[in-house]
mmCIF file of C-alpha atoms and ligand atoms in Angstrom:
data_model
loop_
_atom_site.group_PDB
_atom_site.id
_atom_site.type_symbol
_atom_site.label_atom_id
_atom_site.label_comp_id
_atom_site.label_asym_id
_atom_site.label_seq_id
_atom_site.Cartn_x
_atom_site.Cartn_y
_atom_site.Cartn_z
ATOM 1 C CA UNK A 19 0.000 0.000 0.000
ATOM 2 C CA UNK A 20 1.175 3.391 -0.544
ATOM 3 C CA UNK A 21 1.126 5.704 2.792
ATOM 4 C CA UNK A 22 1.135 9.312 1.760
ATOM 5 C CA UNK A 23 2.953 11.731 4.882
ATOM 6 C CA UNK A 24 1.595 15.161 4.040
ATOM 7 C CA UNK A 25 2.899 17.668 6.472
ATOM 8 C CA UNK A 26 3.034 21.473 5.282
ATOM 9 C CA UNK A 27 5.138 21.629 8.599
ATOM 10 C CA UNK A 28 7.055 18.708 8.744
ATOM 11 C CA UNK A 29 8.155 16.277 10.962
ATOM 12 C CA UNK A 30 11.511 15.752 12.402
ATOM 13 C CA UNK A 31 14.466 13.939 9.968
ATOM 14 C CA UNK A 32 14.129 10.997 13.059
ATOM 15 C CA UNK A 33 10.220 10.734 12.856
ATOM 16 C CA UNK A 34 10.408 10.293 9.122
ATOM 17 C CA UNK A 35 13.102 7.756 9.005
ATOM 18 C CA UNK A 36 10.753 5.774 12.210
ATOM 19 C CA UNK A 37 7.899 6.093 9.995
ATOM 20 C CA UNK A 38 9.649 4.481 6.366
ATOM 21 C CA UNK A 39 11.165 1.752 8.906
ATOM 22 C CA UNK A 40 7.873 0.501 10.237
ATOM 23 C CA UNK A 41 6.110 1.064 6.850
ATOM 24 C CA UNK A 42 8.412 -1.223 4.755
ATOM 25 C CA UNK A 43 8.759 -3.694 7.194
ATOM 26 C CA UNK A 44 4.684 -3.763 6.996
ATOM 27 C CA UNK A 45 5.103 -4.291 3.450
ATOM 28 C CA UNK A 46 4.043 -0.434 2.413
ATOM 29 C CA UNK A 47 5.547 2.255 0.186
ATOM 30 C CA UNK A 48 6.033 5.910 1.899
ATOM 31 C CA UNK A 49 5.872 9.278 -0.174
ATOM 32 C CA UNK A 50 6.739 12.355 1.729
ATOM 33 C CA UNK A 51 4.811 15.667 1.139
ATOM 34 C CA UNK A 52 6.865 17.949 3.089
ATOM 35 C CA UNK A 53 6.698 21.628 3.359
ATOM 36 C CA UNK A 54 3.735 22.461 0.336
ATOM 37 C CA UNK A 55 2.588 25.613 -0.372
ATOM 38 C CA UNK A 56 -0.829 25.069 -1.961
ATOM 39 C CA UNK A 57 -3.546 22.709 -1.312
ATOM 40 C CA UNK A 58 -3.375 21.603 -5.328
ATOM 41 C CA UNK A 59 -0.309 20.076 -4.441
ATOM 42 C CA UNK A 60 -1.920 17.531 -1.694
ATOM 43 C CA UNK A 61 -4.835 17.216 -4.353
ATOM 44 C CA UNK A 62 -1.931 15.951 -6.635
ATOM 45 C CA UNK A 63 -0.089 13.952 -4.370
ATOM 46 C CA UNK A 64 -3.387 12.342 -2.481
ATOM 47 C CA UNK A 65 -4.726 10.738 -5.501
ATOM 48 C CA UNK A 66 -2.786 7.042 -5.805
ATOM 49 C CA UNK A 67 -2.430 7.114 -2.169
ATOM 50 C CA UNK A 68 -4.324 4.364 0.234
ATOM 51 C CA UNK A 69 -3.033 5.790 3.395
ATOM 52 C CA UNK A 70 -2.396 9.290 4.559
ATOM 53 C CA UNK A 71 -0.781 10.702 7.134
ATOM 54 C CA UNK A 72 -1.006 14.813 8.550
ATOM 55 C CA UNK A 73 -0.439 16.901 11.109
ATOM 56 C CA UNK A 74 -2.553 20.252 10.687
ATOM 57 C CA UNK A 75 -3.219 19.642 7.109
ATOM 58 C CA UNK A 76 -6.578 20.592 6.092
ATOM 59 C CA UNK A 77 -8.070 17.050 4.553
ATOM 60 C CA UNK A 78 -11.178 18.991 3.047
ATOM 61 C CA UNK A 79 -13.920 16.832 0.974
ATOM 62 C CA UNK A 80 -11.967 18.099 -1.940
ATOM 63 C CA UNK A 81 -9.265 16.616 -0.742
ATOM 64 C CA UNK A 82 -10.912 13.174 0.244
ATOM 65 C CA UNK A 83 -12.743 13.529 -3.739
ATOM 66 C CA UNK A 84 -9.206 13.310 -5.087
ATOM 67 C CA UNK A 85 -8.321 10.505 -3.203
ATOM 68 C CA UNK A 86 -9.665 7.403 -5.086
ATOM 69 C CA UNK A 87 -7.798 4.787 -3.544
ATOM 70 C CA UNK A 88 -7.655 6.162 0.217
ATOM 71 C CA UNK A 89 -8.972 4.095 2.949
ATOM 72 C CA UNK A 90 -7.300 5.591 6.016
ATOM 73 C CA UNK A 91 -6.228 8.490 7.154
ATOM 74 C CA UNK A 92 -4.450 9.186 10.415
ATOM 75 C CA UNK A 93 -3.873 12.753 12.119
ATOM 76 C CA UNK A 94 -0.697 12.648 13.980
ATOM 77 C CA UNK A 95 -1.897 14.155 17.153
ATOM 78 C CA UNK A 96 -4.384 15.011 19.246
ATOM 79 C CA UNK A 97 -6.991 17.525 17.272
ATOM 80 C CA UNK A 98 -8.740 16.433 13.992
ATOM 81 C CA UNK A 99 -11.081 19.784 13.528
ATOM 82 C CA UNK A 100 -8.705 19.936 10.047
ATOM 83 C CA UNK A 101 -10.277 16.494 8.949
ATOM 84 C CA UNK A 102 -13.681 16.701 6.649
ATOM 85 C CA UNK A 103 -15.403 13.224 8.783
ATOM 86 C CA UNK A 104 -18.107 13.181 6.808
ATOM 87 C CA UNK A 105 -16.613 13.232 3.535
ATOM 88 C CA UNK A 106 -14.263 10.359 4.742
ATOM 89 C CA UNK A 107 -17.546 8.442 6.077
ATOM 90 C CA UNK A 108 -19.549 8.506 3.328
ATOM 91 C CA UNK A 109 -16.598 6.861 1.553
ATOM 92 C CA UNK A 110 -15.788 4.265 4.188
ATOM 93 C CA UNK A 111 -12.342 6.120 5.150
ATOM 94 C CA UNK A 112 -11.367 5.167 9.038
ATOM 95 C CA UNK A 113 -9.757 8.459 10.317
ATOM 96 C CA UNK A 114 -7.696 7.943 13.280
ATOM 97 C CA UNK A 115 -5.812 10.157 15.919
ATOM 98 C CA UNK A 116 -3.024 9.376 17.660
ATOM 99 C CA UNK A 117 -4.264 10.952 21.407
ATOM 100 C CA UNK A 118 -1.340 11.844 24.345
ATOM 101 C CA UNK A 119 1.344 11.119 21.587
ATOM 102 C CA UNK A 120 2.651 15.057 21.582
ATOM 103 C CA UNK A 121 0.853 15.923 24.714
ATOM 104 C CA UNK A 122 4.069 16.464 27.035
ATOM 105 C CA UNK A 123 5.564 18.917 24.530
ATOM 106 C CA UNK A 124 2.232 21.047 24.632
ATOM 107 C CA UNK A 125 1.844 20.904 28.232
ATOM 108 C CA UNK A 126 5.881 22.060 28.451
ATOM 109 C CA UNK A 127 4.786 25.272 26.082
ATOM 110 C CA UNK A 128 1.741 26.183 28.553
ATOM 111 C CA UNK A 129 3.782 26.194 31.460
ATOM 112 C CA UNK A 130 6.497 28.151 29.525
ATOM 113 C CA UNK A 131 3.927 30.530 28.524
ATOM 114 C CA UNK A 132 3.037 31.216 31.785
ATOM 115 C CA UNK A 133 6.872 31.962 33.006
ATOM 116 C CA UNK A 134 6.887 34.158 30.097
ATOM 117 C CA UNK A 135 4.355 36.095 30.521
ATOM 118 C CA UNK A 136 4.758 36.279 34.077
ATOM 119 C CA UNK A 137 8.934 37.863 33.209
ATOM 120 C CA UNK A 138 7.409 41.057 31.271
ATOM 121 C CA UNK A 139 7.553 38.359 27.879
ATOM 122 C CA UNK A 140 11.807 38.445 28.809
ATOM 123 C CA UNK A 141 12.101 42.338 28.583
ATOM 124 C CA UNK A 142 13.476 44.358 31.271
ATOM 125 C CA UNK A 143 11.638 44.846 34.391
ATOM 126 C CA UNK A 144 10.441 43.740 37.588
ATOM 127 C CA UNK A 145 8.184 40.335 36.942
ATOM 128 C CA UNK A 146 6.164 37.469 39.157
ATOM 129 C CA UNK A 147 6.664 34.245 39.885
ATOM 130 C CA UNK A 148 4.384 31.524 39.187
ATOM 131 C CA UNK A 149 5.071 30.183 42.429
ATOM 132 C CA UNK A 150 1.924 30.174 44.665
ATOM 133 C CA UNK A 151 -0.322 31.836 41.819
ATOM 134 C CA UNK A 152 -3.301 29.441 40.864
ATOM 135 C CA UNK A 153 -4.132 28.300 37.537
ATOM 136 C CA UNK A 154 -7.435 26.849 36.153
ATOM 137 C CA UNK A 155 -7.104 24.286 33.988
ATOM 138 C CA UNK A 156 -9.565 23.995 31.472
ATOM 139 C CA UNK A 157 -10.152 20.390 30.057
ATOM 140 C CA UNK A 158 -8.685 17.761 32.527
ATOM 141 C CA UNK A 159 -7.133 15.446 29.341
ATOM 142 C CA UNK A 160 -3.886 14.519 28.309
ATOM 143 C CA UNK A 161 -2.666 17.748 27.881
ATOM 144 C CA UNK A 162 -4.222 19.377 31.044
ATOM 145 C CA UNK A 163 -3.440 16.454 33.322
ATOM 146 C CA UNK A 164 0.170 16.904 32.020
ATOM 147 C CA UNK A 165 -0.072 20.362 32.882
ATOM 148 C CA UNK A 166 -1.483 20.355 36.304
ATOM 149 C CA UNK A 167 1.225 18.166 37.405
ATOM 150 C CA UNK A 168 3.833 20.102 36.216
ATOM 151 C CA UNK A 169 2.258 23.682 37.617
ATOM 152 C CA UNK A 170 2.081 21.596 40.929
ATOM 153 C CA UNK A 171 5.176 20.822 40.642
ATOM 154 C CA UNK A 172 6.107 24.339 40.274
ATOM 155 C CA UNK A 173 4.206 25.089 43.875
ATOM 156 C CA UNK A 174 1.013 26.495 41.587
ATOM 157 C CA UNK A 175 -2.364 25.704 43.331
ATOM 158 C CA UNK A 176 -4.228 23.746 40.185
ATOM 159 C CA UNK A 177 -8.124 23.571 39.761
ATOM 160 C CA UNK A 178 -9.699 21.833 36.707
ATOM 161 C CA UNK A 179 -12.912 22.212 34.767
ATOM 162 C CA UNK A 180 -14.279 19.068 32.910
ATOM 163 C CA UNK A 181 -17.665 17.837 32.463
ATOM 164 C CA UNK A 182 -16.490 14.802 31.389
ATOM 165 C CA UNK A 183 -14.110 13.912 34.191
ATOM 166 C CA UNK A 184 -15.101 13.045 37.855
ATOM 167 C CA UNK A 185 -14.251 15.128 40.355
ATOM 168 C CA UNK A 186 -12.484 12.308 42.282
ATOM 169 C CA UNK A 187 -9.847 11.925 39.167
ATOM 170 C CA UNK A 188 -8.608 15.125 39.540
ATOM 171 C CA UNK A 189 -8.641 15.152 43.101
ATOM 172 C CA UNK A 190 -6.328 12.011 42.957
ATOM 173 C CA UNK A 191 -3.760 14.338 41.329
ATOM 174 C CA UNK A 192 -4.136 16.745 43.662
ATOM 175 C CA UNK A 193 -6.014 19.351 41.753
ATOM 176 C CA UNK A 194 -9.656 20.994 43.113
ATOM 177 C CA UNK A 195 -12.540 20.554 41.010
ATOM 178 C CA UNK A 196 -14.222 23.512 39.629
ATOM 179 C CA UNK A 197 -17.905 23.249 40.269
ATOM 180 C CA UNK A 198 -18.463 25.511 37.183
ATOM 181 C CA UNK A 199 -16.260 27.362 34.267
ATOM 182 C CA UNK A 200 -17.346 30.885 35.960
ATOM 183 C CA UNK A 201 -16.098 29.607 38.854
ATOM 184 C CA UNK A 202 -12.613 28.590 37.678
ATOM 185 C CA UNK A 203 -12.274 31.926 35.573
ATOM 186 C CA UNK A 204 -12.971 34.104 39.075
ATOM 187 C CA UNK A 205 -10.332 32.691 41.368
ATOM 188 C CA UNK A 206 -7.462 31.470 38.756
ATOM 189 C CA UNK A 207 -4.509 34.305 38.252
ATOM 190 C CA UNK A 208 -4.093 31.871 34.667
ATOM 191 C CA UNK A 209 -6.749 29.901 32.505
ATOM 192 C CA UNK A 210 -5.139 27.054 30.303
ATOM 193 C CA UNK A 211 -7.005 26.175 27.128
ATOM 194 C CA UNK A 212 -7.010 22.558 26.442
ATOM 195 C CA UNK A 213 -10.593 21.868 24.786
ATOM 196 C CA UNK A 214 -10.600 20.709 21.504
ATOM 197 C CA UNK A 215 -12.994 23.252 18.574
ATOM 198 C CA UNK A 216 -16.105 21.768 18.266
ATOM 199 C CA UNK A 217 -19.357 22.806 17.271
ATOM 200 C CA UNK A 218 -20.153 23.340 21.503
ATOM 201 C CA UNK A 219 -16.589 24.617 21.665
ATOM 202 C CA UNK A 220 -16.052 27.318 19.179
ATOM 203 C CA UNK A 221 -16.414 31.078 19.968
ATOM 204 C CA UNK A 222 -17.063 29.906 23.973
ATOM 205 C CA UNK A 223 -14.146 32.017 25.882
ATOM 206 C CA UNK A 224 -15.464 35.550 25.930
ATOM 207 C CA UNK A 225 -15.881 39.126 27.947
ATOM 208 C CA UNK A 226 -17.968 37.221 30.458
ATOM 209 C CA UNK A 227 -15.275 34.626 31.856
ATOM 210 C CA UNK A 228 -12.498 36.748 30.926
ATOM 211 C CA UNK A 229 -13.546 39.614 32.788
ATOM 212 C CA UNK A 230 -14.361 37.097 35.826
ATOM 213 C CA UNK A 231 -10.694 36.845 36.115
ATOM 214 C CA UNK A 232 -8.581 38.202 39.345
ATOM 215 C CA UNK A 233 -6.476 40.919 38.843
ATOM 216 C CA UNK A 234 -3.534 40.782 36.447
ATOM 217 C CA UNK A 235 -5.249 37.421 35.032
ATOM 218 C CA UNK A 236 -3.554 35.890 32.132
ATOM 219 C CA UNK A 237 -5.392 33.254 29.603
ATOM 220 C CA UNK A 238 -3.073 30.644 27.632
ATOM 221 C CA UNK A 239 -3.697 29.118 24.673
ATOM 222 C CA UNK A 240 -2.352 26.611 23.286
ATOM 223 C CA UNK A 241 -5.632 24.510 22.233
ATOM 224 C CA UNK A 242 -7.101 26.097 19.158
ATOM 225 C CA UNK A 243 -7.959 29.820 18.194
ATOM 226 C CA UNK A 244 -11.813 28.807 16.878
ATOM 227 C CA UNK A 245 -12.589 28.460 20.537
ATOM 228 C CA UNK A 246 -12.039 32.118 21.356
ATOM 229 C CA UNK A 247 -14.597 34.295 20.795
ATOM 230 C CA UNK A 248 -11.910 37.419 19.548
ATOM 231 C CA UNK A 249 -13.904 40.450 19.521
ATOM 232 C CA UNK A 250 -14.823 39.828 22.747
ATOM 233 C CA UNK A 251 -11.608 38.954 23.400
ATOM 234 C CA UNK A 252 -10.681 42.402 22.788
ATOM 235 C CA UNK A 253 -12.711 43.878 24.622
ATOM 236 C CA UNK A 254 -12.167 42.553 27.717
ATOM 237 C CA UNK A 255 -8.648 43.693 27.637
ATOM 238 C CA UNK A 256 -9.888 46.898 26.470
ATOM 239 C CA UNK A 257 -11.928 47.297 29.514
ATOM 240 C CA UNK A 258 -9.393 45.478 31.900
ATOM 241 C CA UNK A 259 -6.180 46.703 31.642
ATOM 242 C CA UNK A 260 -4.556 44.261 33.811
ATOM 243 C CA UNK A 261 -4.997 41.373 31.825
ATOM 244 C CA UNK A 262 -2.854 39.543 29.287
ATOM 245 C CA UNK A 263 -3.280 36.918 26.344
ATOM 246 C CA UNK A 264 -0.535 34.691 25.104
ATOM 247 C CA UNK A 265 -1.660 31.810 22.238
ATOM 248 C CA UNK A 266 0.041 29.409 20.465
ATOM 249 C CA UNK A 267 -1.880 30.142 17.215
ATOM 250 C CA UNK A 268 -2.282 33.257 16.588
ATOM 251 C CA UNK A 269 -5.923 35.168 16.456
ATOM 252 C CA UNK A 270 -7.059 36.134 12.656
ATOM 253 C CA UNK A 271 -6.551 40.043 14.029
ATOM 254 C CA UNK A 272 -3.326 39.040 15.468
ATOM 255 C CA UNK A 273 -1.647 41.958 14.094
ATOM 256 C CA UNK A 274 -4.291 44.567 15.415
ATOM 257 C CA UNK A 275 -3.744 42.822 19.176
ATOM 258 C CA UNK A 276 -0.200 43.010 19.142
ATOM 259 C CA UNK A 277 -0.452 46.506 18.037
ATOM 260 C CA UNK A 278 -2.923 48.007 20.867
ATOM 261 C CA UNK A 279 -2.019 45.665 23.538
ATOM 262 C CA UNK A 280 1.712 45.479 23.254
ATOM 263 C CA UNK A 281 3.509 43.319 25.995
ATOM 264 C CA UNK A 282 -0.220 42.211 26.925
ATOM 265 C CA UNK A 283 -0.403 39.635 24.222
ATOM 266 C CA UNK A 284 1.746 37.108 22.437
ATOM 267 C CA UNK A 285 1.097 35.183 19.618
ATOM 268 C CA UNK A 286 4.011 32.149 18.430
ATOM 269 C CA UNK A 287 4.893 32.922 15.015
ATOM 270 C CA UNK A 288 3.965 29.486 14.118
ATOM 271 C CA UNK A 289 1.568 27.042 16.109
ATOM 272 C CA UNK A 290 4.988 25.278 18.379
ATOM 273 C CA UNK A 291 3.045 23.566 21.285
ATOM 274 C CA UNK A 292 3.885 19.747 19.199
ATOM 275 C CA UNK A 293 7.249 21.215 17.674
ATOM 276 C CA UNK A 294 9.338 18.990 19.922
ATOM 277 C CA UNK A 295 11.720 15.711 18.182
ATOM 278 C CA UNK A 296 9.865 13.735 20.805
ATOM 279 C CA UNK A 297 6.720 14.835 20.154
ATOM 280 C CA UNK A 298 7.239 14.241 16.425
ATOM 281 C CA UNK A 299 8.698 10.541 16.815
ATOM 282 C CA UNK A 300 5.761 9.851 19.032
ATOM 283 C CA UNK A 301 3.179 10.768 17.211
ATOM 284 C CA UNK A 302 4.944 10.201 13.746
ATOM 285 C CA UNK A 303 5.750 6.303 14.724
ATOM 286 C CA UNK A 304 2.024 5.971 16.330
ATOM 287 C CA UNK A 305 0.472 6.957 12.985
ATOM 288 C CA UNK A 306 2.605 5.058 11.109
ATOM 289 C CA UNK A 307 1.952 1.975 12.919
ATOM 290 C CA UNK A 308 -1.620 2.546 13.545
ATOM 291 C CA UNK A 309 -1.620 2.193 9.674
ATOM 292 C CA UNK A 310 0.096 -1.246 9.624
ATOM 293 C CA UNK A 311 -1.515 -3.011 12.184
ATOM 294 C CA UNK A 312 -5.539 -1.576 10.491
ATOM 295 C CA UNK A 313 -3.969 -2.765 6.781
ATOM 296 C CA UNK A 314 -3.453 -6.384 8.923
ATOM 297 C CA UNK A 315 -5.689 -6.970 11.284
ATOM 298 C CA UNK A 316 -8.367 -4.392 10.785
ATOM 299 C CA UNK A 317 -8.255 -2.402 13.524
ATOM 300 C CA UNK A 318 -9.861 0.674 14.411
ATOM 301 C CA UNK A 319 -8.516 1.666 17.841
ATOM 302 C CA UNK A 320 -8.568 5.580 17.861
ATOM 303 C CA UNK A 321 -11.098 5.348 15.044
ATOM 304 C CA UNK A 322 -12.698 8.613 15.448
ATOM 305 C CA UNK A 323 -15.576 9.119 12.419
ATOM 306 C CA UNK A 324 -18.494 7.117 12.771
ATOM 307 C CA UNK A 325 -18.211 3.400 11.348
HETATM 308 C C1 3PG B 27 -2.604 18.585 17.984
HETATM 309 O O1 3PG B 27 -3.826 18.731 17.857
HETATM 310 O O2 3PG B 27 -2.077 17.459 18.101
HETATM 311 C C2 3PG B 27 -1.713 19.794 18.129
HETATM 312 O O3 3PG B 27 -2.438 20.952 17.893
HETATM 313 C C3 3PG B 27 -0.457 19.733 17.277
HETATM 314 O O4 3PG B 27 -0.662 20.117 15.953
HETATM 315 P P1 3PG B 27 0.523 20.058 14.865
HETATM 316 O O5 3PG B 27 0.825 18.628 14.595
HETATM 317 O O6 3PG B 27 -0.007 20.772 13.669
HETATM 318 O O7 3PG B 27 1.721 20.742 15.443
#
């Protein structure tokens, strides 16, 4: 079978080489999309190809059209908001994630975020420590379990919002459960993003539970930017001049942010939270045999359209 690795931002030279040596010895045929500039060039390159593999890649239903042969395509990470479902459903395509493979290297940027924006975003002047501040951690998964333990670590006091998670779970780790989001936003000095954009998700963080936030209150982002609602966003720093934004992928007015609310705000130049070797091998080599083991046996574990 031929596996088709389309990554506009690509993984590491180790993660590539990990993914060719489990593919041949499977029996399959790599080809290597690296670095493309236009989607006509994954149109192109998608259309012999059984398997594919992506990062971020947008796999739109024009991109699942041009794939005749495709059966299965897996995203190398956690989020799949890039993937058209449907499109692959209606044509039998499994689409697979691979979750907690790049999760340590995203939880590592939050809490780096944090010390960043807590040192005046490493310009001069005097700063905070994140010692004995409390952050609210907002999805209790494999990304904000990761990063509770490391803020604890770090003598932060760590409360967690997640419908989906019992209290008792996080309370096992040490962290207080939040009995609602407006109660996590009040009391937490920082508010880190980890909910995936959904339909329920998108647009959701805005003036209300920003402006709930104690003084000098800082929101980090390093989930996804469709889950901000921005023009509230923007208003809520208007109005509060204490508090700060810093995001791993950047808001559509980005610019116009950076440009009223200076040191307040800071945007990665790229999206970095999975940028990490480790986090590439990880997730590269868990895609890659993912792939193998459906092609034979049939599995679908981390399947997640419908069947
Ligand atoms: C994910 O959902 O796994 C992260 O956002 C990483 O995305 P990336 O592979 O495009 O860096």
């Amino acid at each position: 079978m031929k596996i088709l690795v389309a990554t506009e931002k690509p993984f590491a030279a180790a993660a590539v080489n990990g993914i060719k040596e489990i593919a041949q010895a499977g029996g399959h045929e790599v080809v290597l999309l690296e670095k493309y500039t236009s989607p006509v060039q994954l149109l192109k390159a998608v259309a012999d190809a059984d398997a594919l593999v992506v990062r971020s890649d947008k796999v739109t239903r024009e991109v699942v059209d041009a794939a005749k042969n495709l059966k299965i395509v897996v995203r190398a990470g956690a989020g799949y908001d890039n993937i058209c479902l449907d499109a692959c459903t209606e044509r039998g395509i499994v689409v697979m994630n691979t979750p907690g493979q790049n999760s340590n290297a995203v939880a590592e940027l939050a809490i780096a975020m944090m010390i960043f924006m807590s040192r005046n975003c490493f310009t001069p002047g005097t700063g905070s420590e994140v010692k004995g501040k409390k952050v609210g951690i907002q999805a209790f998964g494999n990304v904000g379990r990761l990063v509770a333990a490391k803020a604890r670590a770090l003598g932060m006091e760590v409360m967690a919002f997640d419908p989906f998670v019992e209290g008792s779970v996080m309370e096992d780790e040490g962290v207080t459960p939040a009995a609602s989001l407006e109660e996590m936003y009040s009391s937490c000095d920082f508010i880190s993003l980890h909910i995936p954009a959904t339909p329920q998700t998108k647009e959701s963080i805005g003036y209300d539970l920003l402006t709930r936030m104690p003084a000098g209150g800082c929101l980090v982002n390093t989930a996804r930017k469709e889950v901000i609602n921005e023009a509230e966003l923007e208003k809520a720093l208007t109005d509060r001049p204490d508090l700060k934004y810093v995001t791993d992928i950047a808001a559509v007015h980005q610019a116009e942010l950076d440009e009223k609310f200076g040191k307040r705000v800071f945007a990665t130049p790229k999206k970095m939270g999975a940028e990490t070797a480790e986090a590439n091998i990880n997730a590269g080599l868990a895609a890659a045999r993912q792939i193998v083991e459906y092609f034979a046996t049939g599995c679908t574990r981390f399947q997640v359209n419908a069947k």
